[in-house]
PDB file of C-alpha atoms in Angstrom:
ATOM      1  CA  LEU A 129    -202.224  32.257 163.292  1.00  0.00           C
ATOM      2  CA  THR A 130    -204.675  30.577 165.106  1.00  0.00           C
ATOM      3  CA  SER A 131    -202.487  27.408 165.720  1.00  0.00           C
ATOM      4  CA  LEU A 132    -199.457  29.922 166.389  1.00  0.00           C
ATOM      5  CA  GLY A 133    -201.469  31.550 169.020  1.00  0.00           C
ATOM      6  CA  GLU A 134    -202.718  28.602 170.580  1.00  0.00           C
ATOM      7  CA  ALA A 135    -199.371  26.854 170.742  1.00  0.00           C
ATOM      8  CA  ILE A 136    -197.959  30.016 172.365  1.00  0.00           C
ATOM      9  CA  GLY A 137    -200.991  30.048 174.741  1.00  0.00           C
ATOM     10  CA  HIS A 138    -199.911  26.382 175.696  1.00  0.00           C
ATOM     11  CA  GLU A 139    -196.510  27.433 176.330  1.00  0.00           C
ATOM     12  CA  VAL A 140    -196.964  30.465 178.244  1.00  0.00           C
ATOM     13  CA  GLU A 141    -199.817  29.081 180.410  1.00  0.00           C
ATOM     14  CA  PRO A 142    -197.569  27.797 183.287  1.00  0.00           C
ATOM     15  CA  LEU A 143    -196.412  31.508 183.664  1.00  0.00           C
ATOM     16  CA  GLY A 144    -200.024  32.717 184.217  1.00  0.00           C
ATOM     17  CA  VAL A 145    -200.264  34.404 180.957  1.00  0.00           C
ATOM     18  CA  GLY A 146    -203.560  33.771 178.595  1.00  0.00           C
ATOM     19  CA  VAL A 147    -203.658  34.173 174.872  1.00  0.00           C
ATOM     20  CA  THR A 148    -206.536  34.679 173.188  1.00  0.00           C
ATOM     21  CA  VAL A 149    -206.583  34.609 169.194  1.00  0.00           C
ATOM     22  CA  SER A 150    -209.181  36.969 167.943  1.00  0.00           C
ATOM     23  CA  ALA A 151    -210.648  36.438 164.317  1.00  0.00           C
ATOM     24  CA  PRO A 152    -212.493  39.435 163.370  1.00  0.00           C
ATOM     25  CA  GLY A 153    -213.092  39.079 159.544  1.00  0.00           C
ATOM     26  CA  ALA A 154    -214.283  42.420 158.063  1.00  0.00           C
ATOM     27  CA  THR A 155    -213.958  45.186 160.556  1.00  0.00           C
ATOM     28  CA  PHE A 156    -214.824  48.931 160.094  1.00  0.00           C
ATOM     29  CA  THR A 157    -211.617  50.730 160.990  1.00  0.00           C
ATOM     30  CA  GLY A 158    -209.469  53.313 159.679  1.00  0.00           C
ATOM     31  CA  PHE A 159    -207.055  50.620 158.376  1.00  0.00           C
ATOM     32  CA  GLY A 160    -209.621  49.780 155.477  1.00  0.00           C
ATOM     33  CA  SER A 161    -209.047  53.202 153.884  1.00  0.00           C
ATOM     34  CA  ALA A 162    -205.311  53.431 154.678  1.00  0.00           C
ATOM     35  CA  SER A 163    -204.515  50.108 153.283  1.00  0.00           C
ATOM     36  CA  HIS A 164    -206.908  50.596 150.362  1.00  0.00           C
ATOM     37  CA  THR A 165    -209.292  47.214 151.294  1.00  0.00           C
ATOM     38  CA  ASP A 166    -212.362  48.967 151.836  1.00  0.00           C
ATOM     39  CA  ASP A 167    -213.384  48.509 148.324  1.00  0.00           C
ATOM     40  CA  CYS A 168    -213.212  44.842 149.111  1.00  0.00           C
ATOM     41  CA  PHE A 169    -216.638  43.108 148.452  1.00  0.00           C
ATOM     42  CA  CYS A 170    -216.693  41.690 152.177  1.00  0.00           C
ATOM     43  CA  PHE A 171    -217.147  45.062 153.181  1.00  0.00           C
ATOM     44  CA  HIS A 172    -220.321  45.472 151.098  1.00  0.00           C
ATOM     45  CA  VAL A 173    -222.390  42.240 152.199  1.00  0.00           C
ATOM     46  CA  PRO A 174    -224.922  43.181 154.750  1.00  0.00           C
ATOM     47  CA  PHE A 175    -224.356  41.842 158.189  1.00  0.00           C
ATOM     48  CA  LEU A 176    -220.784  40.747 157.483  1.00  0.00           C
ATOM     49  CA  PRO A 177    -218.703  43.751 158.397  1.00  0.00           C
ATOM     50  CA  MET A 178    -218.001  44.266 162.272  1.00  0.00           C
ATOM     51  CA  GLN A 179    -217.946  47.594 164.307  1.00  0.00           C
ATOM     52  CA  ALA A 180    -214.627  47.776 165.905  1.00  0.00           C
ATOM     53  CA  ASP A 181    -215.944  48.623 169.453  1.00  0.00           C
ATOM     54  CA  VAL A 182    -217.956  45.325 169.001  1.00  0.00           C
ATOM     55  CA  VAL A 183    -214.986  43.132 168.196  1.00  0.00           C
ATOM     56  CA  ALA A 184    -213.103  44.556 170.941  1.00  0.00           C
ATOM     57  CA  LYS A 185    -215.469  44.050 173.669  1.00  0.00           C
ATOM     58  CA  GLU A 186    -216.097  40.389 172.520  1.00  0.00           C
ATOM     59  CA  ALA A 187    -212.274  39.887 172.312  1.00  0.00           C
ATOM     60  CA  VAL A 188    -211.841  41.201 175.801  1.00  0.00           C
ATOM     61  CA  ALA A 189    -214.677  39.131 176.851  1.00  0.00           C
ATOM     62  CA  ALA A 190    -213.226  35.830 175.351  1.00  0.00           C
ATOM     63  CA  THR A 191    -209.764  36.907 177.109  1.00  0.00           C
ATOM     64  CA  ILE A 192    -211.373  37.181 180.684  1.00  0.00           C
ATOM     65  CA  MET A 193    -213.176  33.868 180.164  1.00  0.00           C
ATOM     66  CA  GLY A 194    -210.081  32.176 179.116  1.00  0.00           C
ATOM     67  CA  ARG A 195    -211.002  31.260 175.587  1.00  0.00           C
ATOM     68  CA  SER A 196    -207.935  30.499 173.292  1.00  0.00           C
ATOM     69  CA  TYR A 197    -209.808  31.479 170.220  1.00  0.00           C
ATOM     70  CA  VAL A 198    -212.813  33.590 169.155  1.00  0.00           C
ATOM     71  CA  VAL A 199    -214.531  34.285 165.615  1.00  0.00           C
ATOM     72  CA  HIS A 200    -216.601  37.571 165.448  1.00  0.00           C
ATOM     73  CA  GLY A 201    -219.925  37.795 163.580  1.00  0.00           C
ATOM     74  CA  TRP A 202    -222.379  35.067 162.942  1.00  0.00           C
ATOM     75  CA  LEU A 203    -221.355  35.182 159.324  1.00  0.00           C
ATOM     76  CA  ASN A 204    -217.848  34.497 160.006  1.00  0.00           C
ATOM     77  CA  GLN A 205    -218.587  31.811 162.586  1.00  0.00           C
ATOM     78  CA  MET A 206    -220.564  30.307 159.757  1.00  0.00           C
ATOM     79  CA  HIS A 207    -217.836  30.322 157.498  1.00  0.00           C
ATOM     80  CA  VAL A 208    -215.331  29.166 159.896  1.00  0.00           C
ATOM     81  CA  TYR A 209    -217.207  26.367 161.715  1.00  0.00           C
ATOM     82  CA  ILE A 210    -219.435  25.174 159.052  1.00  0.00           C
ATOM     83  CA  PHE A 211    -218.255  26.127 155.369  1.00  0.00           C
ATOM     84  CA  ALA A 212    -214.551  25.511 156.115  1.00  0.00           C
ATOM     85  CA  ALA A 213    -215.506  22.376 157.920  1.00  0.00           C
ATOM     86  CA  LEU A 214    -217.511  20.721 155.090  1.00  0.00           C
ATOM     87  CA  PHE A 215    -215.469  21.841 151.889  1.00  0.00           C
ATOM     88  CA  PRO A 216    -211.961  21.396 150.701  1.00  0.00           C
ATOM     89  CA  THR A 217    -209.631  24.003 151.899  1.00  0.00           C
ATOM     90  CA  LYS A 218    -208.761  24.827 148.038  1.00  0.00           C
ATOM     91  CA  LEU A 219    -212.485  26.013 147.554  1.00  0.00           C
ATOM     92  CA  THR A 220    -212.743  27.671 150.945  1.00  0.00           C
ATOM     93  CA  MET A 221    -209.590  29.554 150.299  1.00  0.00           C
ATOM     94  CA  ILE A 222    -211.037  30.587 146.702  1.00  0.00           C
ATOM     95  CA  ILE A 223    -214.205  32.055 148.076  1.00  0.00           C
ATOM     96  CA  THR A 224    -212.338  33.894 150.940  1.00  0.00           C
ATOM     97  CA  GLY A 225    -210.129  35.380 148.300  1.00  0.00           C
ATOM     98  CA  LEU A 226    -213.280  36.626 146.416  1.00  0.00           C
ATOM     99  CA  PHE A 227    -214.658  38.228 149.451  1.00  0.00           C
ATOM    100  CA  TRP A 228    -211.289  40.076 149.823  1.00  0.00           C
ATOM    101  CA  SER A 229    -211.397  41.332 146.173  1.00  0.00           C
ATOM    102  CA  PRO A 230    -212.168  44.767 145.331  1.00  0.00           C
ATOM    103  CA  MET A 231    -215.348  45.384 143.959  1.00  0.00           C
ATOM    104  CA  SER A 232    -213.909  46.720 140.723  1.00  0.00           C
ATOM    105  CA  GLU A 233    -212.184  43.504 140.230  1.00  0.00           C
ATOM    106  CA  LEU A 234    -215.241  41.568 140.289  1.00  0.00           C
ATOM    107  CA  GLY A 235    -217.160  43.670 137.834  1.00  0.00           C
ATOM    108  CA  LEU A 236    -219.505  45.012 140.916  1.00  0.00           C
ATOM    109  CA  GLY A 237    -218.007  48.626 141.116  1.00  0.00           C
ATOM    110  CA  TRP A 238    -221.267  49.655 139.892  1.00  0.00           C
ATOM    111  CA  LEU A 239    -222.921  48.814 143.054  1.00  0.00           C
ATOM    112  CA  VAL A 240    -221.203  51.176 145.336  1.00  0.00           C
ATOM    113  CA  LYS A 241    -221.151  54.111 143.272  1.00  0.00           C
TER     114      LYS A 241
END
């Protein structure tokens, strides 16, 4: 999605249109309960999930500054800019998948009871 957003931004720039891709990671919204993802491990890691209002403010600020891409939260930034850059894509995808797995599938359901 990042590449698609940046490509679209490049195409519409001559028309005076800016595109900013926002990568919020785990964010507390009503969508988590509606999609049954609020049990995912990433929502239980301290300092990882973001508040929706903070993500929105950061996304708007990045758009105003003309940035094409913004990653929200310092843990998400570490993952994107350091971990993903240093390790093979397959390993990064496996770890990302674990973070988005339900606590019960990881045998950690007892932590949230």
